[in-house]
Structure formats: structure tokens, C-alpha cells
PDB file of C-alpha atoms in Angstrom:
ATOM      1  CA  GLN A   1     -14.358  -0.919  16.114  1.00  0.00           C
ATOM      2  CA  VAL A   2     -12.812  -0.296  12.721  1.00  0.00           C
ATOM      3  CA  GLN A   3      -9.039  -0.044  12.546  1.00  0.00           C
ATOM      4  CA  LEU A   4      -6.858   0.903   9.587  1.00  0.00           C
ATOM      5  CA  GLN A   5      -3.144   0.265   9.214  1.00  0.00           C
ATOM      6  CA  GLU A   6      -0.875   1.550   6.449  1.00  0.00           C
ATOM      7  CA  SER A   7       2.060  -0.553   5.336  1.00  0.00           C
ATOM      8  CA  GLY A   8       4.764  -0.371   2.711  1.00  0.00           C
ATOM      9  CA  PRO A   9       8.336   0.776   2.158  1.00  0.00           C
ATOM     10  CA  GLY A  10       9.406   3.960   3.883  1.00  0.00           C
ATOM     11  CA  LEU A  11      11.952   4.886   1.228  1.00  0.00           C
ATOM     12  CA  VAL A  12      11.379   5.094  -2.525  1.00  0.00           C
ATOM     13  CA  LYS A  13      13.811   6.213  -5.195  1.00  0.00           C
ATOM     14  CA  PRO A  14      12.937   9.015  -7.616  1.00  0.00           C
ATOM     15  CA  SER A  15      11.201   7.866 -10.804  1.00  0.00           C
ATOM     16  CA  GLN A  16      10.049   4.656  -9.118  1.00  0.00           C
ATOM     17  CA  THR A  17       6.550   3.695  -7.985  1.00  0.00           C
ATOM     18  CA  LEU A  18       5.359   4.313  -4.457  1.00  0.00           C
ATOM     19  CA  SER A  19       3.164   1.462  -3.221  1.00  0.00           C
ATOM     20  CA  LEU A  20       1.191   1.329   0.012  1.00  0.00           C
ATOM     21  CA  THR A  21      -1.468  -0.959   1.405  1.00  0.00           C
ATOM     22  CA  CYS A  22      -4.153  -0.241   3.974  1.00  0.00           C
ATOM     23  CA  THR A  23      -5.357  -3.214   5.986  1.00  0.00           C
ATOM     24  CA  VAL A  24      -8.824  -2.800   7.485  1.00  0.00           C
ATOM     25  CA  SER A  25     -10.090  -4.735  10.479  1.00  0.00           C
ATOM     26  CA  GLY A  26     -13.438  -4.608  12.241  1.00  0.00           C
ATOM     27  CA  GLY A  27     -15.621  -4.423   9.143  1.00  0.00           C
ATOM     28  CA  PRO A  28     -15.666  -5.319   5.462  1.00  0.00           C
ATOM     29  CA  ILE A  29     -14.559  -2.759   2.915  1.00  0.00           C
ATOM     30  CA  THR A  30     -17.466  -3.906   0.764  1.00  0.00           C
ATOM     31  CA  ALA A  31     -20.077  -2.707   3.245  1.00  0.00           C
ATOM     32  CA  SER A  32     -22.503  -0.089   1.965  1.00  0.00           C
ATOM     33  CA  TYR A  33     -21.874   2.863   1.802  1.00  0.00           C
ATOM     34  CA  TYR A  34     -18.288   3.244   2.942  1.00  0.00           C
ATOM     35  CA  ALA A  35     -15.544   5.032   1.029  1.00  0.00           C
ATOM     36  CA  TRP A  36     -11.877   4.263   1.544  1.00  0.00           C
ATOM     37  CA  SER A  37      -9.502   7.161   0.959  1.00  0.00           C
ATOM     38  CA  TRP A  38      -5.824   7.958   0.766  1.00  0.00           C
ATOM     39  CA  ILE A  39      -4.647  11.297   2.140  1.00  0.00           C
ATOM     40  CA  ARG A  40      -1.115  12.643   2.468  1.00  0.00           C
ATOM     41  CA  GLN A  41       0.665  15.476   4.244  1.00  0.00           C
ATOM     42  CA  PRO A  42       4.040  16.698   2.963  1.00  0.00           C
ATOM     43  CA  PRO A  43       6.419  18.143   5.566  1.00  0.00           C
ATOM     44  CA  GLY A  44       5.307  21.618   6.569  1.00  0.00           C
ATOM     45  CA  LYS A  45       2.181  21.486   4.412  1.00  0.00           C
ATOM     46  CA  GLY A  46      -1.487  20.678   4.797  1.00  0.00           C
ATOM     47  CA  LEU A  47      -3.445  17.530   4.162  1.00  0.00           C
ATOM     48  CA  GLU A  48      -4.017  16.550   0.550  1.00  0.00           C
ATOM     49  CA  TRP A  49      -6.774  14.169  -0.441  1.00  0.00           C
ATOM     50  CA  MET A  50      -5.452  11.790  -3.075  1.00  0.00           C
ATOM     51  CA  GLY A  51      -8.231   9.433  -4.049  1.00  0.00           C
ATOM     52  CA  VAL A  52     -10.814   6.922  -2.962  1.00  0.00           C
ATOM     53  CA  VAL A  53     -12.177   3.481  -3.673  1.00  0.00           C
ATOM     54  CA  LEU A  54     -15.845   3.037  -2.858  1.00  0.00           C
ATOM     55  CA  TYR A  55     -17.605   0.022  -1.396  1.00  0.00           C
ATOM     56  CA  ASP A  56     -18.647  -1.056  -4.888  1.00  0.00           C
ATOM     57  CA  GLY A  57     -15.081  -0.918  -6.229  1.00  0.00           C
ATOM     58  CA  SER A  58     -15.346   2.317  -8.175  1.00  0.00           C
ATOM     59  CA  THR A  59     -12.538   4.854  -7.806  1.00  0.00           C
ATOM     60  CA  VAL A  60     -12.026   8.611  -7.958  1.00  0.00           C
ATOM     61  CA  SER A  61      -8.645  10.354  -8.001  1.00  0.00           C
ATOM     62  CA  SER A  62      -7.558  13.914  -7.373  1.00  0.00           C
ATOM     63  CA  PRO A  63      -7.158  15.721 -10.710  1.00  0.00           C
ATOM     64  CA  SER A  64      -3.620  16.750  -9.769  1.00  0.00           C
ATOM     65  CA  LEU A  65      -2.564  13.129  -9.305  1.00  0.00           C
ATOM     66  CA  LYS A  66      -4.857  11.270 -11.660  1.00  0.00           C
ATOM     67  CA  SER A  67      -2.240  10.606 -14.320  1.00  0.00           C
ATOM     68  CA  ARG A  68       0.102   8.954 -11.818  1.00  0.00           C
ATOM     69  CA  LEU A  69      -2.273   7.385  -9.298  1.00  0.00           C
ATOM     70  CA  SER A  70      -3.919   3.994  -9.113  1.00  0.00           C
ATOM     71  CA  ILE A  71      -6.137   2.875  -6.249  1.00  0.00           C
ATOM     72  CA  PHE A  72      -7.474  -0.636  -6.005  1.00  0.00           C
ATOM     73  CA  ARG A  73      -8.709  -3.146  -3.481  1.00  0.00           C
ATOM     74  CA  ASP A  74      -8.435  -6.785  -2.508  1.00  0.00           C
ATOM     75  CA  THR A  75     -11.689  -7.774  -0.877  1.00  0.00           C
ATOM     76  CA  SER A  76     -10.427 -11.236   0.063  1.00  0.00           C
ATOM     77  CA  LYS A  77      -7.794  -9.601   2.289  1.00  0.00           C
ATOM     78  CA  ASN A  78      -9.968  -6.637   3.275  1.00  0.00           C
ATOM     79  CA  GLN A  79      -7.297  -4.293   1.953  1.00  0.00           C
ATOM     80  CA  PHE A  80      -7.043  -1.366  -0.393  1.00  0.00           C
ATOM     81  CA  SER A  81      -3.865  -0.067  -1.968  1.00  0.00           C
ATOM     82  CA  LEU A  82      -2.216   2.910  -3.582  1.00  0.00           C
ATOM     83  CA  GLN A  83       0.327   3.119  -6.371  1.00  0.00           C
ATOM     84  CA  LEU A  84       1.887   6.453  -7.275  1.00  0.00           C
ATOM     85  CA  SER A  85       4.216   6.315 -10.247  1.00  0.00           C
ATOM     86  CA  SER A  86       7.144   8.503 -11.310  1.00  0.00           C
ATOM     87  CA  VAL A  87       7.707   9.885  -7.848  1.00  0.00           C
ATOM     88  CA  THR A  88       9.883  12.878  -7.027  1.00  0.00           C
ATOM     89  CA  PRO A  89      11.072  14.317  -3.706  1.00  0.00           C
ATOM     90  CA  GLN A  90       7.900  16.426  -3.746  1.00  0.00           C
ATOM     91  CA  ASP A  91       5.990  13.220  -3.044  1.00  0.00           C
ATOM     92  CA  THR A  92       7.695  12.828   0.328  1.00  0.00           C
ATOM     93  CA  ALA A  93       4.894  12.868   2.889  1.00  0.00           C
ATOM     94  CA  VAL A  94       3.087  11.093   5.660  1.00  0.00           C
ATOM     95  CA  TYR A  95       0.495   8.934   3.955  1.00  0.00           C
ATOM     96  CA  TYR A  96      -2.804   8.081   5.631  1.00  0.00           C
ATOM     97  CA  CYS A  97      -5.682   5.807   4.817  1.00  0.00           C
ATOM     98  CA  ALA A  98      -9.108   6.657   6.180  1.00  0.00           C
ATOM     99  CA  ARG A  99     -12.764   5.651   6.050  1.00  0.00           C
ATOM    100  CA  GLY A 100     -15.550   7.884   4.888  1.00  0.00           C
ATOM    101  CA  LEU A 101     -19.154   7.497   3.868  1.00  0.00           C
ATOM    102  CA  ARG A 102     -20.722   8.211   0.522  1.00  0.00           C
ATOM    103  CA  ILE A 103     -24.463   8.016   0.005  1.00  0.00           C
ATOM    104  CA  ALA A 104     -25.546   8.976  -3.489  1.00  0.00           C
ATOM    105  CA  THR A 105     -23.232  11.934  -4.279  1.00  0.00           C
ATOM    106  CA  MET A 106     -23.028  13.249  -0.733  1.00  0.00           C
ATOM    107  CA  ASP A 107     -19.868  12.676   1.303  1.00  0.00           C
ATOM    108  CA  TYR A 108     -19.689  12.496   5.060  1.00  0.00           C
ATOM    109  CA  GLY A 109     -16.676  13.004   7.307  1.00  0.00           C
ATOM    110  CA  LEU A 110     -13.717  10.680   7.646  1.00  0.00           C
ATOM    111  CA  ASP A 111     -14.358   8.945  10.938  1.00  0.00           C
ATOM    112  CA  TYR A 112     -11.542   6.406  11.129  1.00  0.00           C
ATOM    113  CA  TRP A 113      -7.900   7.005  10.198  1.00  0.00           C
ATOM    114  CA  GLY A 114      -4.738   4.995  10.194  1.00  0.00           C
ATOM    115  CA  LYS A 115      -1.849   6.420  12.162  1.00  0.00           C
ATOM    116  CA  GLY A 116       0.004   7.298   8.962  1.00  0.00           C
ATOM    117  CA  THR A 117       3.314   6.212   7.528  1.00  0.00           C
ATOM    118  CA  LEU A 118       6.173   8.419   6.373  1.00  0.00           C
ATOM    119  CA  VAL A 119       7.405   7.766   2.851  1.00  0.00           C
ATOM    120  CA  THR A 120      10.597   9.501   1.792  1.00  0.00           C
ATOM    121  CA  VAL A 121      11.516   9.868  -1.867  1.00  0.00           C
ATOM    122  CA  SER A 122      15.274  10.128  -2.115  1.00  0.00           C
ATOM    123  CA  SER A 123      18.275   8.687  -3.895  1.00  0.00           C
TER     124      SER A 123
END
């Protein structure tokens, strides 16, 4: 079965770049028609979808984060990554990676999730 695991520093300083990697096992991230997403949940708030890289390498980002967010993949390592620049304490959250399915323009539910990793933005 597919497993996802987030990794990266748990503490980032304000104004710096938050970087996380999701390692996928059990299936290639290039397989049609999977979509690989980043989602976060700030303390006391709901889930926020951040962005996605599709099986073909194309990406889509949330409009609220687009100017600061980069999502990319490394197919040789079966990984996809997130970089969020110019972070503030408001970016403190549990960050998740998850698998979805996109066929044409239609999205299906996120069926596999990582366990999440807490990233704190603080001096």
C-alpha cells in the first residue's frame, strides 16, 4: 500500500524559507492520474489546501499562497517537496502531504495521507 512521510526541520525563523519533503513508497509519483498535495492545519484552525504537483509534473497553488509557494518533485527519489518563503508565525502549522486523483479536470478524494509534521515559525 502507498505510504507518505513528511520530513524537514520543525523550527523555522521568521522571514526564512520553510522546506519540507514528502517521501512516497508503494507506488511511483509519476503514475497516471495521481495528484500529490500539501495541506496544513494551523493550531486551532481548519485544514488549508496549499498546492499540488500532478503525475505529469504540472503544479497548482492556492491563490493565497501562490506568491510564496513552490512545489516540485524528484522522480528519481519518488519525492515531492514544498518551499514556503518569507514565513511568519502565522505559518506555524501541522503540515501534511497526501495523494489524490485527477482525471481531466475532476478531482477525487485524498485517499492516503502522511501523519503530518509540526513546523513552528519562531525566533
